[in-house]
Coordinates of C-alpha atoms in Angstrom, one line a residue:
M103 CA -10.0 -40.0 -7.5
D104 CA -8.9 -42.1 -4.7
P105 CA -8.4 -40.2 -1.1
A106 CA -7.3 -43.7 0.0
R107 CA -3.7 -43.2 -1.6
L108 CA -3.3 -39.7 0.0
T109 CA -0.8 -41.3 2.5
A110 CA 1.0 -43.2 -0.1
E111 CA 1.0 -40.4 -2.3
F112 CA 2.5 -38.0 0.2
P113 CA 6.4 -37.1 -1.5
A114 CA 8.4 -36.8 1.4
P115 CA 10.1 -39.3 3.8
S116 CA 8.3 -37.7 7.1
Y117 CA 5.5 -35.5 8.2
R118 CA 6.5 -32.2 9.3
G119 CA 4.2 -30.2 11.8
N120 CA 0.5 -31.3 11.0
Q121 CA 1.2 -32.3 7.7
Q122 CA -0.2 -35.9 8.7
R123 CA -3.3 -34.6 10.4
A124 CA -4.3 -32.4 7.0
L125 CA -4.1 -35.3 5.3
G126 CA -6.7 -37.1 7.2
K127 CA -8.8 -34.1 7.2
I128 CA -8.4 -33.5 3.3
G129 CA -9.1 -37.5 2.8
E130 CA -12.7 -37.2 4.6
A131 CA -13.7 -34.2 2.9
L132 CA -13.2 -35.7 -0.2
E133 CA -14.8 -39.0 0.7
S134 CA -17.8 -36.7 1.7
D135 CA -18.6 -36.4 -1.8
N136 CA -17.3 -32.7 -2.1
D137 CA -16.7 -31.4 -5.6
V138 CA -14.3 -28.6 -4.1
V139 CA -11.8 -29.0 -0.8
L140 CA -10.4 -25.5 0.6
V141 CA -7.3 -26.2 2.3
R142 CA -6.5 -23.3 4.8
A143 CA -3.0 -24.2 5.9
P144 CA -0.4 -21.5 7.4
T145 CA 2.3 -19.9 5.4
G146 CA 5.3 -22.6 5.9
S147 CA 3.5 -25.7 6.5
G148 CA 4.3 -27.6 3.6
K149 CA 1.4 -26.9 1.3
S150 CA 3.2 -27.9 -2.0
L151 CA 3.7 -31.5 -0.6
L152 CA 0.1 -31.5 0.4
A153 CA -1.0 -30.6 -3.0
R154 CA 1.2 -33.1 -4.6
A155 CA -0.3 -35.8 -1.9
I156 CA -3.6 -34.7 -3.4
A157 CA -2.7 -34.4 -7.2
G158 CA -1.8 -38.3 -6.7
C159 CA -4.8 -39.9 -6.3
A160 CA -5.9 -38.9 -9.4
R161 CA -7.6 -41.8 -11.6
Q162 CA -4.7 -43.0 -13.4
P163 CA -5.1 -44.7 -17.2
D164 CA -5.8 -48.5 -16.1
E165 CA -8.5 -47.4 -13.6
A166 CA -10.6 -45.5 -16.6
D167 CA -12.9 -46.2 -18.9
P168 CA -12.2 -44.4 -22.5
Q169 CA -14.0 -41.5 -21.9
D170 CA -13.0 -40.6 -18.0
A171 CA -10.8 -37.5 -17.6
I172 CA -7.5 -39.0 -16.3
G173 CA -4.6 -37.4 -14.2
A174 CA -3.9 -33.9 -12.6
Y175 CA -2.8 -30.3 -13.1
Y176 CA -0.8 -28.3 -10.6
T177 CA -1.3 -24.8 -11.0
T178 CA -0.4 -21.5 -9.1
P179 CA -0.7 -17.7 -9.7
Q180 CA 2.9 -16.9 -8.8
V181 CA 5.8 -17.8 -11.1
S182 CA 8.0 -17.8 -7.7
Q183 CA 6.0 -20.9 -6.7
L184 CA 6.2 -22.6 -9.4
D185 CA 10.0 -21.7 -9.8
D186 CA 10.3 -23.8 -6.3
V187 CA 8.4 -26.4 -7.4
A188 CA 10.5 -27.1 -10.5
A189 CA 13.7 -27.2 -8.1
D190 CA 12.1 -29.1 -5.2
P191 CA 13.4 -33.0 -5.7
L192 CA 10.5 -34.2 -3.6
L193 CA 8.4 -33.0 -6.4
S194 CA 10.5 -34.0 -9.5
D195 CA 7.3 -35.8 -11.0
L196 CA 5.5 -32.5 -11.5
Q197 CA 6.4 -32.1 -15.3
V198 CA 6.6 -27.9 -15.4
I199 CA 5.2 -26.2 -18.9
R200 CA 5.8 -22.6 -19.4
G201 CA 4.6 -20.0 -21.8
K202 CA 6.8 -19.9 -25.0
R203 CA 8.3 -16.8 -24.3
N204 CA 10.2 -19.0 -21.7
Y205 CA 11.9 -21.0 -24.2
S206 CA 14.6 -20.3 -27.0
C207 CA 14.8 -21.5 -30.1
L208 CA 17.5 -24.0 -30.9
L209 CA 17.8 -22.8 -35.0
P210 CA 21.1 -21.8 -35.8
G211 CA 21.0 -18.3 -35.9
E212 CA 18.2 -18.0 -33.9
T213 CA 19.1 -18.9 -30.4
D214 CA 18.4 -16.0 -28.9
T215 CA 15.2 -15.8 -29.9
P216 CA 12.1 -16.6 -27.9
V217 CA 10.0 -19.4 -29.5
D218 CA 7.1 -17.5 -29.6
R219 CA 9.1 -15.1 -32.0
A220 CA 11.0 -18.0 -33.8
P221 CA 10.8 -18.3 -37.6
C222 CA 7.9 -20.8 -36.9
A223 CA 5.9 -18.0 -35.6
R224 CA 7.2 -15.5 -38.3
E225 CA 7.0 -17.6 -41.9
S226 CA 3.9 -18.9 -42.9
G227 CA 4.2 -22.5 -43.8
F228 CA 7.6 -22.8 -42.2
D229 CA 8.6 -26.5 -41.5
C230 CA 10.7 -27.0 -38.7
S231 CA 13.0 -29.8 -39.0
I232 CA 13.9 -29.9 -35.5
R233 CA 10.4 -28.9 -33.8
H234 CA 10.7 -32.1 -31.8
R235 CA 13.7 -31.3 -30.5
C236 CA 12.2 -27.9 -30.0
P237 CA 12.0 -27.0 -26.1
Y238 CA 8.8 -25.8 -25.5
F239 CA 6.9 -28.4 -27.9
S240 CA 9.0 -31.1 -26.0
D241 CA 7.9 -29.5 -22.3
R242 CA 4.8 -29.4 -23.8
A243 CA 4.4 -32.9 -25.1
I244 CA 5.8 -34.4 -22.1
A245 CA 3.6 -32.3 -19.6
S246 CA 0.3 -33.3 -21.8
N247 CA 1.1 -36.9 -21.2
R248 CA 2.5 -36.9 -17.4
S249 CA -0.2 -37.5 -14.7
I250 CA 0.6 -34.0 -13.3
A251 CA 1.3 -31.2 -15.5
A252 CA 2.2 -28.3 -13.6
M253 CA 2.1 -24.5 -15.0
T254 CA 1.4 -21.0 -13.7
L255 CA -2.4 -20.0 -13.6
A256 CA -2.4 -17.5 -16.2
Y257 CA -1.0 -20.5 -18.7
F258 CA -3.6 -22.6 -17.3
M259 CA -6.1 -20.2 -18.2
Q260 CA -4.5 -19.5 -21.6
T261 CA -4.6 -23.0 -22.0
A262 CA -8.9 -23.6 -21.8
G263 CA -10.2 -25.5 -24.8
S264 CA -6.6 -26.6 -26.0
E265 CA -6.2 -30.3 -27.4
S266 CA -2.6 -30.7 -25.4
F267 CA -4.7 -29.7 -22.1
G268 CA -8.0 -30.8 -21.8
Q269 CA -10.1 -31.9 -18.5
R270 CA -8.3 -33.6 -15.8
D271 CA -9.8 -35.8 -13.1
V272 CA -7.8 -33.4 -10.3
V273 CA -7.1 -29.7 -10.4
V274 CA -4.8 -28.3 -7.3
I275 CA -4.8 -24.6 -7.0
D276 CA -2.0 -23.3 -4.7
E277 CA -2.1 -19.8 -3.5
A278 CA -5.8 -19.8 -4.5
H279 CA -7.0 -17.0 -2.4
G280 CA -6.3 -14.4 -4.8
L281 CA -8.4 -16.5 -7.2
A282 CA -11.0 -14.0 -8.0
E283 CA -8.9 -11.0 -8.5
W284 CA -6.4 -12.6 -11.0
A285 CA -9.4 -13.8 -12.6
E286 CA -10.9 -10.4 -12.6
M287 CA -7.4 -9.1 -14.0
Y288 CA -7.1 -11.8 -16.8
A289 CA -10.5 -10.8 -18.1
T290 CA -9.8 -7.0 -17.9
I291 CA -9.7 -5.0 -21.3
D292 CA -7.1 -2.0 -21.4
L293 CA -7.7 0.1 -24.8
H294 CA -5.2 2.3 -25.1
P295 CA -2.4 3.5 -28.1
S296 CA -0.1 0.5 -26.3
T297 CA -2.4 -2.3 -26.7
V298 CA -4.4 -1.5 -29.2
P299 CA -2.2 -1.6 -32.7
V300 CA -4.8 -0.2 -34.7
W301 CA -5.5 3.0 -32.3
D302 CA -4.9 5.2 -34.9
E303 CA -7.5 4.0 -37.5
V304 CA -10.3 4.3 -35.1
T305 CA -12.5 7.0 -33.3
I306 CA -12.8 6.4 -29.9
P307 CA -16.1 7.7 -28.7
E308 CA -17.7 9.1 -25.5
I309 CA -18.2 5.6 -23.5
D310 CA -20.2 6.2 -20.3
G311 CA -21.1 2.4 -19.5
P312 CA -21.0 -1.0 -20.7
E313 CA -23.7 -0.9 -23.2
A314 CA -21.7 2.0 -25.2
A315 CA -18.7 0.1 -24.8
A316 CA -20.0 -3.2 -26.4
R317 CA -21.1 -1.4 -29.0
F318 CA -17.6 0.4 -29.6
A319 CA -15.7 -3.1 -28.8
D320 CA -18.0 -4.5 -32.1
R321 CA -16.5 -2.0 -34.4
L322 CA -13.2 -2.4 -32.7
V323 CA -13.4 -6.3 -33.7
D324 CA -13.9 -5.4 -37.3
V325 CA -10.7 -3.1 -37.8
C326 CA -8.5 -5.4 -35.7
T327 CA -9.7 -8.5 -37.8
R328 CA -9.0 -6.8 -40.9
R329 CA -5.4 -6.0 -39.8
K330 CA -5.1 -9.5 -38.5
D331 CA -6.0 -11.2 -41.8
T332 CA -3.6 -9.2 -43.3
L333 CA -0.5 -10.3 -41.4
V334 CA -1.8 -13.8 -41.3
G335 CA -1.9 -14.0 -44.7
A336 CA 1.7 -12.7 -45.1
D337 CA 4.4 -15.3 -46.5
E338 CA 7.0 -13.8 -43.7
L339 CA 6.7 -11.3 -40.8
S340 CA 9.2 -9.3 -38.8
I341 CA 9.4 -9.6 -35.2
A342 CA 7.4 -6.5 -34.3
E343 CA 4.6 -7.7 -37.3
V344 CA 4.3 -11.1 -35.3
T345 CA 4.1 -9.1 -31.9
E346 CA 1.3 -7.1 -33.5
R347 CA -0.6 -10.4 -34.8
D348 CA -0.3 -11.9 -31.6
R349 CA -1.3 -8.4 -29.7
L350 CA -4.6 -8.4 -32.2
Q351 CA -5.7 -11.8 -31.8
E352 CA -5.7 -11.6 -28.1
L353 CA -7.4 -8.6 -28.4
I354 CA -10.1 -9.8 -30.9
S355 CA -10.4 -12.7 -28.5
N356 CA -11.1 -10.6 -25.2
L357 CA -13.6 -8.0 -26.8
K358 CA -15.6 -11.1 -28.3
W359 CA -15.6 -12.3 -24.8
F360 CA -16.8 -9.8 -22.9
V361 CA -19.5 -8.6 -25.4
S362 CA -20.8 -12.3 -25.3
D363 CA -20.8 -12.4 -21.4
Y364 CA -22.2 -8.6 -21.3
R365 CA -25.2 -9.5 -23.4
D366 CA -25.6 -13.0 -21.6
P367 CA -28.6 -12.3 -19.7
A368 CA -27.7 -15.4 -17.4
S369 CA -24.6 -13.9 -17.0
A370 CA -23.2 -13.0 -13.4
S371 CA -21.1 -10.3 -14.1
T372 CA -21.1 -7.4 -13.8
W373 CA -18.8 -5.0 -16.0
V374 CA -17.5 -1.1 -14.9
V375 CA -15.9 0.9 -17.4
D376 CA -13.2 3.4 -17.0
S377 CA -12.9 6.5 -19.6
A378 CA -11.8 9.9 -19.4
G379 CA -14.0 11.0 -22.3
E380 CA -13.8 11.1 -26.1
G381 CA -10.5 10.2 -27.7
S382 CA -9.3 8.9 -24.2
P383 CA -8.1 5.0 -23.2
V384 CA -10.5 3.0 -22.2
T385 CA -10.6 0.2 -19.7
I386 CA -13.4 -2.6 -18.9
K387 CA -13.3 -4.4 -16.3
P388 CA -15.8 -7.5 -14.8
L389 CA -16.9 -8.1 -11.1
A390 CA -17.3 -11.6 -10.1
P391 CA -16.1 -13.2 -13.5
E392 CA -18.0 -16.6 -12.6
R393 CA -18.4 -17.3 -16.5
Y394 CA -15.1 -16.8 -17.1
L395 CA -13.8 -19.3 -14.4
T396 CA -16.1 -21.5 -15.2
H397 CA -14.3 -21.7 -18.6
T398 CA -10.7 -21.4 -17.4
V399 CA -11.2 -23.4 -14.8
W400 CA -14.0 -25.0 -13.2
E401 CA -14.7 -27.0 -16.7
R402 CA -11.2 -28.2 -16.8
G403 CA -11.2 -31.2 -13.9
N404 CA -14.0 -33.3 -11.9
T405 CA -12.6 -32.5 -8.2
F406 CA -11.0 -29.4 -7.2
A407 CA -8.3 -28.6 -4.2
L408 CA -7.6 -25.3 -3.4
L409 CA -4.9 -24.1 -1.0
S410 CA -3.7 -21.1 1.0
A411 CA -3.0 -19.4 4.2
T412 CA -5.2 -17.0 3.7
I413 CA -8.9 -18.6 2.7
L414 CA -10.8 -16.2 5.4
D415 CA -14.0 -16.7 4.5
K416 CA -16.0 -19.9 2.7
E417 CA -18.9 -18.3 2.3
G418 CA -17.6 -15.1 0.7
F419 CA -14.7 -17.0 -1.3
C420 CA -17.4 -19.4 -2.8
R421 CA -19.4 -16.1 -4.2
G422 CA -16.3 -14.8 -5.7
V423 CA -15.4 -17.7 -7.5
G424 CA -18.7 -19.0 -8.6
L425 CA -18.7 -22.0 -6.6
D426 CA -21.5 -24.0 -4.3
P427 CA -20.7 -23.7 -0.5
D428 CA -22.8 -26.8 0.3
R429 CA -20.4 -28.6 -2.6
T430 CA -17.1 -27.0 -0.8
A431 CA -15.6 -28.1 2.5
L432 CA -13.0 -25.9 4.1
V433 CA -10.4 -28.0 6.1
D434 CA -8.5 -25.7 8.7
I435 CA -4.8 -26.7 9.4
S436 CA -3.3 -25.3 12.6
H437 CA -0.1 -23.5 12.9
T438 CA 2.9 -25.5 14.4
F439 CA 5.3 -22.7 14.7
P440 CA 5.7 -21.1 18.1
V441 CA 4.1 -17.9 18.2
E442 CA 6.6 -16.2 20.3
N443 CA 9.0 -17.2 17.1
R444 CA 6.8 -14.7 15.0
P445 CA 6.3 -11.6 17.1
L446 CA 4.3 -8.6 16.0
Y447 CA 5.6 -5.1 17.1
D448 CA 4.0 -1.7 17.5
V449 CA 6.1 0.6 15.9
T450 CA 3.2 2.6 14.5
Q451 CA 4.1 6.4 13.3
G452 CA 1.1 7.6 12.2
K453 CA -1.5 6.7 9.6
M454 CA 0.3 6.4 5.8
T455 CA -2.9 7.4 4.1
Y456 CA -2.6 9.7 1.2
E457 CA -3.6 13.0 3.0
H458 CA -1.5 11.7 6.0
R459 CA 1.6 10.4 4.2
D460 CA 3.6 13.6 3.9
D461 CA 3.9 13.7 7.6
T462 CA 4.2 9.9 8.5
I463 CA 7.1 8.8 5.9
P464 CA 9.8 10.7 7.2
E465 CA 9.0 9.3 10.8
V466 CA 8.6 5.8 9.2
A467 CA 11.9 6.7 7.7
R468 CA 13.7 7.7 11.1
L469 CA 12.4 4.5 12.6
L470 CA 13.9 2.4 9.6
V471 CA 17.3 4.2 10.9
R472 CA 16.6 3.3 14.5
L473 CA 15.6 -0.9 13.1
L474 CA 19.0 -0.8 11.2
A475 CA 20.9 0.3 14.2
K476 CA 19.3 -2.6 16.3
H477 CA 19.6 -5.1 13.7
D478 CA 23.2 -4.1 12.8
D479 CA 23.9 -8.1 11.8
E480 CA 20.7 -9.2 10.3
K481 CA 19.2 -8.6 6.7
G482 CA 15.6 -7.2 6.6
I483 CA 12.8 -6.3 4.2
V484 CA 10.4 -3.3 4.1
H485 CA 7.0 -4.0 2.3
A486 CA 6.7 -0.7 1.0
H487 CA 3.4 -1.2 -0.7
S488 CA 3.7 1.3 -3.8
Y489 CA 6.9 2.5 -5.8
A490 CA 6.0 5.6 -4.6
I491 CA 6.2 5.2 -0.8
A492 CA 9.5 3.2 -1.4
E493 CA 11.3 6.2 -3.6
R494 CA 10.4 8.8 -0.8
L495 CA 11.5 6.2 1.7
A496 CA 14.8 5.3 0.1
D497 CA 15.7 9.1 -0.4
R498 CA 15.1 9.9 3.6
L499 CA 17.2 7.0 4.1
R500 CA 20.1 8.3 1.7
E501 CA 19.8 11.7 3.6
F502 CA 20.5 10.4 6.5
G503 CA 23.9 8.4 5.0
A504 CA 22.1 4.6 5.7
D505 CA 22.3 4.0 1.7
G506 CA 25.3 1.7 2.1
R507 CA 22.9 -0.2 3.9
I508 CA 19.6 0.0 1.4
R509 CA 18.7 -2.0 -1.6
T510 CA 16.0 -0.4 -4.0
H511 CA 14.1 -2.0 -7.2
D512 CA 12.3 -0.7 -9.8
S513 CA 9.7 -2.5 -12.1
D514 CA 12.5 -3.6 -14.8
D515 CA 15.2 -4.8 -12.1
R516 CA 13.3 -6.6 -9.8
D517 CA 14.1 -10.1 -10.2
A518 CA 17.6 -9.0 -10.3
Q519 CA 17.7 -7.2 -7.1
L520 CA 15.6 -9.8 -5.1
S521 CA 18.1 -12.6 -6.5
S522 CA 21.1 -10.5 -5.7
W523 CA 19.7 -9.4 -2.3
L524 CA 19.1 -13.2 -1.3
A525 CA 22.6 -14.2 -2.2
T526 CA 24.3 -11.4 -0.3
D527 CA 25.3 -12.1 3.6
D528 CA 25.5 -8.4 4.3
P529 CA 23.0 -7.0 6.5
E530 CA 20.9 -5.1 3.8
L531 CA 17.6 -3.4 4.3
F532 CA 15.7 -4.6 0.9
V533 CA 13.1 -1.7 0.3
S534 CA 10.4 -3.9 -2.1
V535 CA 7.0 -3.6 -3.5
K536 CA 4.6 -6.4 -3.7
M537 CA 6.6 -8.9 -2.4
E538 CA 4.4 -9.7 0.4
E539 CA 3.2 -13.4 -1.2
A540 CA 5.2 -16.3 -2.5
L541 CA 8.3 -15.2 -1.0
D542 CA 10.8 -17.4 1.0
L543 CA 12.9 -15.7 3.8
A544 CA 13.9 -18.8 5.9
G545 CA 16.8 -18.4 8.2
D546 CA 19.1 -15.2 7.9
R547 CA 17.7 -14.5 4.6
A548 CA 15.8 -12.1 6.6
R549 CA 15.3 -11.5 10.5
W550 CA 13.0 -9.0 10.1
Q551 CA 10.6 -7.4 8.2
V552 CA 8.7 -4.1 8.3
L553 CA 5.0 -3.2 7.2
C554 CA 4.7 0.4 6.0
K555 CA 1.0 0.6 5.0
A556 CA -2.2 -1.6 5.3
P557 CA -2.7 -2.6 2.0
Y558 CA -6.3 -1.8 1.5
P559 CA -7.7 -1.9 -2.0
N560 CA -7.6 0.9 -4.1
T561 CA -10.9 2.5 -3.6
R562 CA -10.2 5.1 -6.9
D563 CA -10.4 1.6 -8.7
S564 CA -13.8 1.3 -10.2
R565 CA -14.2 -2.3 -9.4
V566 CA -13.6 -1.3 -5.6
A567 CA -15.9 1.6 -5.4
R568 CA -18.7 -0.1 -7.0
R569 CA -18.4 -2.9 -4.1
L570 CA -18.3 0.0 -1.2
E571 CA -21.3 1.2 -3.2
E572 CA -22.9 -1.6 -2.7
G573 CA -21.5 -2.0 1.3
Q574 CA -19.0 -4.5 0.6
W575 CA -16.8 -3.4 3.8
G576 CA -16.0 -6.9 4.9
W577 CA -14.7 -8.0 1.5
Y578 CA -12.8 -4.6 1.9
Y579 CA -11.0 -5.2 5.0
R580 CA -10.4 -9.1 4.4
T581 CA -8.8 -8.4 1.1
A582 CA -6.2 -6.1 3.3
L583 CA -5.9 -8.6 6.2
K584 CA -5.4 -11.4 3.7
T585 CA -2.2 -9.4 2.0
V586 CA -1.0 -8.8 6.0
I587 CA -1.1 -12.4 6.7
Q588 CA 0.6 -13.3 3.6
A589 CA 3.6 -10.5 4.1
C590 CA 3.9 -11.8 7.8
G591 CA 4.5 -15.3 6.8
R592 CA 7.5 -14.6 4.6
V593 CA 10.5 -14.4 7.5
V594 CA 9.0 -17.4 9.5
R595 CA 9.1 -20.9 7.6
S596 CA 9.9 -23.3 10.2
P597 CA 8.8 -24.0 13.5
D598 CA 12.8 -23.5 14.6
D599 CA 12.6 -20.6 12.4
F600 CA 12.2 -16.9 13.9
G601 CA 11.7 -13.3 12.6
R602 CA 10.4 -10.0 13.7
T603 CA 7.6 -8.1 11.8
Y604 CA 7.4 -4.2 12.9
L605 CA 3.8 -2.6 12.3
A606 CA 4.8 1.3 10.9
D607 CA 1.1 2.1 10.1
S608 CA -1.5 2.9 12.7
S609 CA -4.1 1.8 10.5
L610 CA -2.6 -1.8 10.5
L611 CA -4.0 -1.6 14.1
D612 CA -7.3 -0.4 13.0
L613 CA -7.6 -3.5 10.9
F614 CA -6.8 -5.8 12.9
G615 CA -9.8 -4.6 15.1
R616 CA -12.4 -4.4 12.2
S617 CA -11.4 -7.5 10.7
R618 CA -11.2 -10.0 14.1
G619 CA -14.0 -12.4 13.1
A620 CA -12.2 -13.3 9.9
M621 CA -8.7 -14.0 11.2
P622 CA -7.4 -17.8 11.7
D623 CA -7.1 -18.3 15.3
W624 CA -2.9 -18.6 14.4
F625 CA -2.9 -15.1 13.3
A626 CA -5.2 -13.9 16.2
A627 CA -2.4 -15.2 18.7
Q628 CA 0.5 -13.3 17.1
V629 CA -2.3 -10.0 17.0
D630 CA -3.0 -10.6 20.8
R631 CA 0.6 -10.8 21.7
I632 CA 1.8 -7.4 19.7
S633 CA 4.2 -5.2 21.9
S634 CA 6.1 -2.2 21.6
P635 CA 9.9 -3.1 21.4
Q636 CA 12.9 -1.7 23.0
L637 CA 14.7 0.4 19.8
P638 CA 18.1 2.3 20.2
A639 CA 18.0 6.2 19.7
F640 CA 17.7 7.9 16.4
D641 CA 21.4 7.7 15.1
P642 CA 22.8 7.0 11.7
D643 CA 25.7 6.2 12.5
A644 CA 24.5 3.4 13.9
A645 CA 22.2 2.3 11.4
S646 CA 25.0 2.2 9.1
A647 CA 27.4 0.5 11.2
G648 CA 27.4 -3.3 9.6
S649 CA 27.4 -1.9 5.7
A650 CA 29.9 -3.3 3.3
D651 CA 30.2 0.3 2.7
S652 CA 29.7 2.5 5.7
S653 CA 31.1 5.5 3.4
G654 CA 27.1 5.5 1.6
G655 CA 29.1 4.8 -1.7
G656 CA 27.3 1.3 -2.1
D657 CA 25.6 1.9 -6.0
S658 CA 25.4 -2.0 -6.1
H659 CA 22.7 -1.7 -3.7
R660 CA 20.8 0.9 -5.5
S661 CA 18.7 0.8 -8.4
G662 CA 17.1 3.1 -10.7
R663 CA 13.8 4.5 -9.9
Q664 CA 12.8 6.2 -12.9
S665 CA 10.7 2.9 -13.8
G666 CA 8.9 2.6 -11.1
R667 CA 7.5 5.9 -11.0
S668 CA 6.6 5.5 -14.8
N669 CA 5.2 2.2 -14.4
P670 CA 4.6 1.8 -10.8
D671 CA 1.8 -1.1 -11.4
D672 CA 4.4 -3.9 -12.3
H673 CA 2.8 -6.1 -10.1
P674 CA -0.4 -8.4 -11.3
L675 CA -2.5 -7.3 -8.6
A676 CA -1.4 -3.9 -8.6
D677 CA -4.9 -2.5 -10.4
V678 CA -6.7 -4.5 -7.4
W679 CA -4.8 -3.2 -4.5
G680 CA -3.7 0.2 -5.8
T681 CA -0.2 1.7 -6.2
D682 CA -0.3 5.0 -4.2

């Protein structure tokens, strides 16, 4: 790559905040012969524009020998972040490619069928006469030939080893702070009736550790392969059979990967197994899946730029993802948003740990009533952390008669409820779950937010428990702090924007004390200014005064909660942070 092109490749007509200074620091780091540059830039600082400038410095075809990698990848774990990139006119030269299920077939009678279930996936030897017009294959062909291909991290990892998306000169990963956790999630294998199509054909033994899991995986691969071969050899499959075939292929691949990695004496991965005994579901999880990232990420480029507001510890981050700290530079970008525009308020009502929650949730609900009255003409958001907490808060608010200003969601209508809330001008309070990241609430989209719970990792997760047994308490606190910092950045998106963040869980204050050394200076400045606000008295009538339907009959603002109860881990990282 050529770092000298950074300024010329910056896509905006002018700089905002510290972007120009950031480009200078990034250029220095790249010119210093580092393989990886970590860019720690505050939320709202325009990281996507910096990412575009870095990607634009990749080697071009006229600068390369035939064996040289050219072009760049832009990837992010967040689908919403990729949507923002696709909609930004300044980033129009990033060619976005998504998975097949995001595209519809063009054939007559199949226009409602996703491409991954179309006739080409169902019928053996099917020759599509309009494949050149297929939206998926067209986008894939364009992206594979464009100088910058943009995709989610999931798609990027899944295409490792593909002919269309081989090695490139530069890889840029936006929102990269959770890379280790995402890799662990993608490499986790869940074995239960809904994920193993041949579940009834195998005997599930008692699996008491990774060795027993590896032996069982070998047997399960044989059974899955026989069934998969039968489906592959069929002339035509139903959509259900296509789904089964694809699931089997993915399962076989994942099981073989686990066995190979577990039996490789050079592998740095540690595998843990959750099982309740003979005949029960089994979950196989990796710790520090360095080999997985080597194959899916680090072998895909020559130079890497990883951007995030919350890469809190360079050494720890590098250890977690398999990078050499000596070949990795950290570029720290300061905040340009006035600290007084992003205040934190102490409104703590007690601890939200499981054993104290019954006492604290009613007090948090009463607090929300007071905050609704204070912000009677402004939209707000509650970061409830889990569906269980969100449901109990919403029930209390309804009892208080404040439901006319409350919007909730479950795991099925999450995106629809979010879109509807963003579109309304009514001063609604959105009780949300796992929306601390990649959500732009600039201006009047939201002027206030409440953090209900310190987002510590779930200690009942075997990976978390294993790390704590090994004394990795610094990781434990940094993981929670990353989520808090991400959440605090949702409501202030530019230097002239402003938004209030209320801290309802007293454990958040304890977290700030325990993780002070890991805080970026700009966030420590916010913590140092924490104060207690003046709030109106508890008055449900005042809380509902700003509602478009103060009678409490606003059913359109409320969603069913059954799906949230039965499937509380819809968020991709829920298995890391927990959803209690």
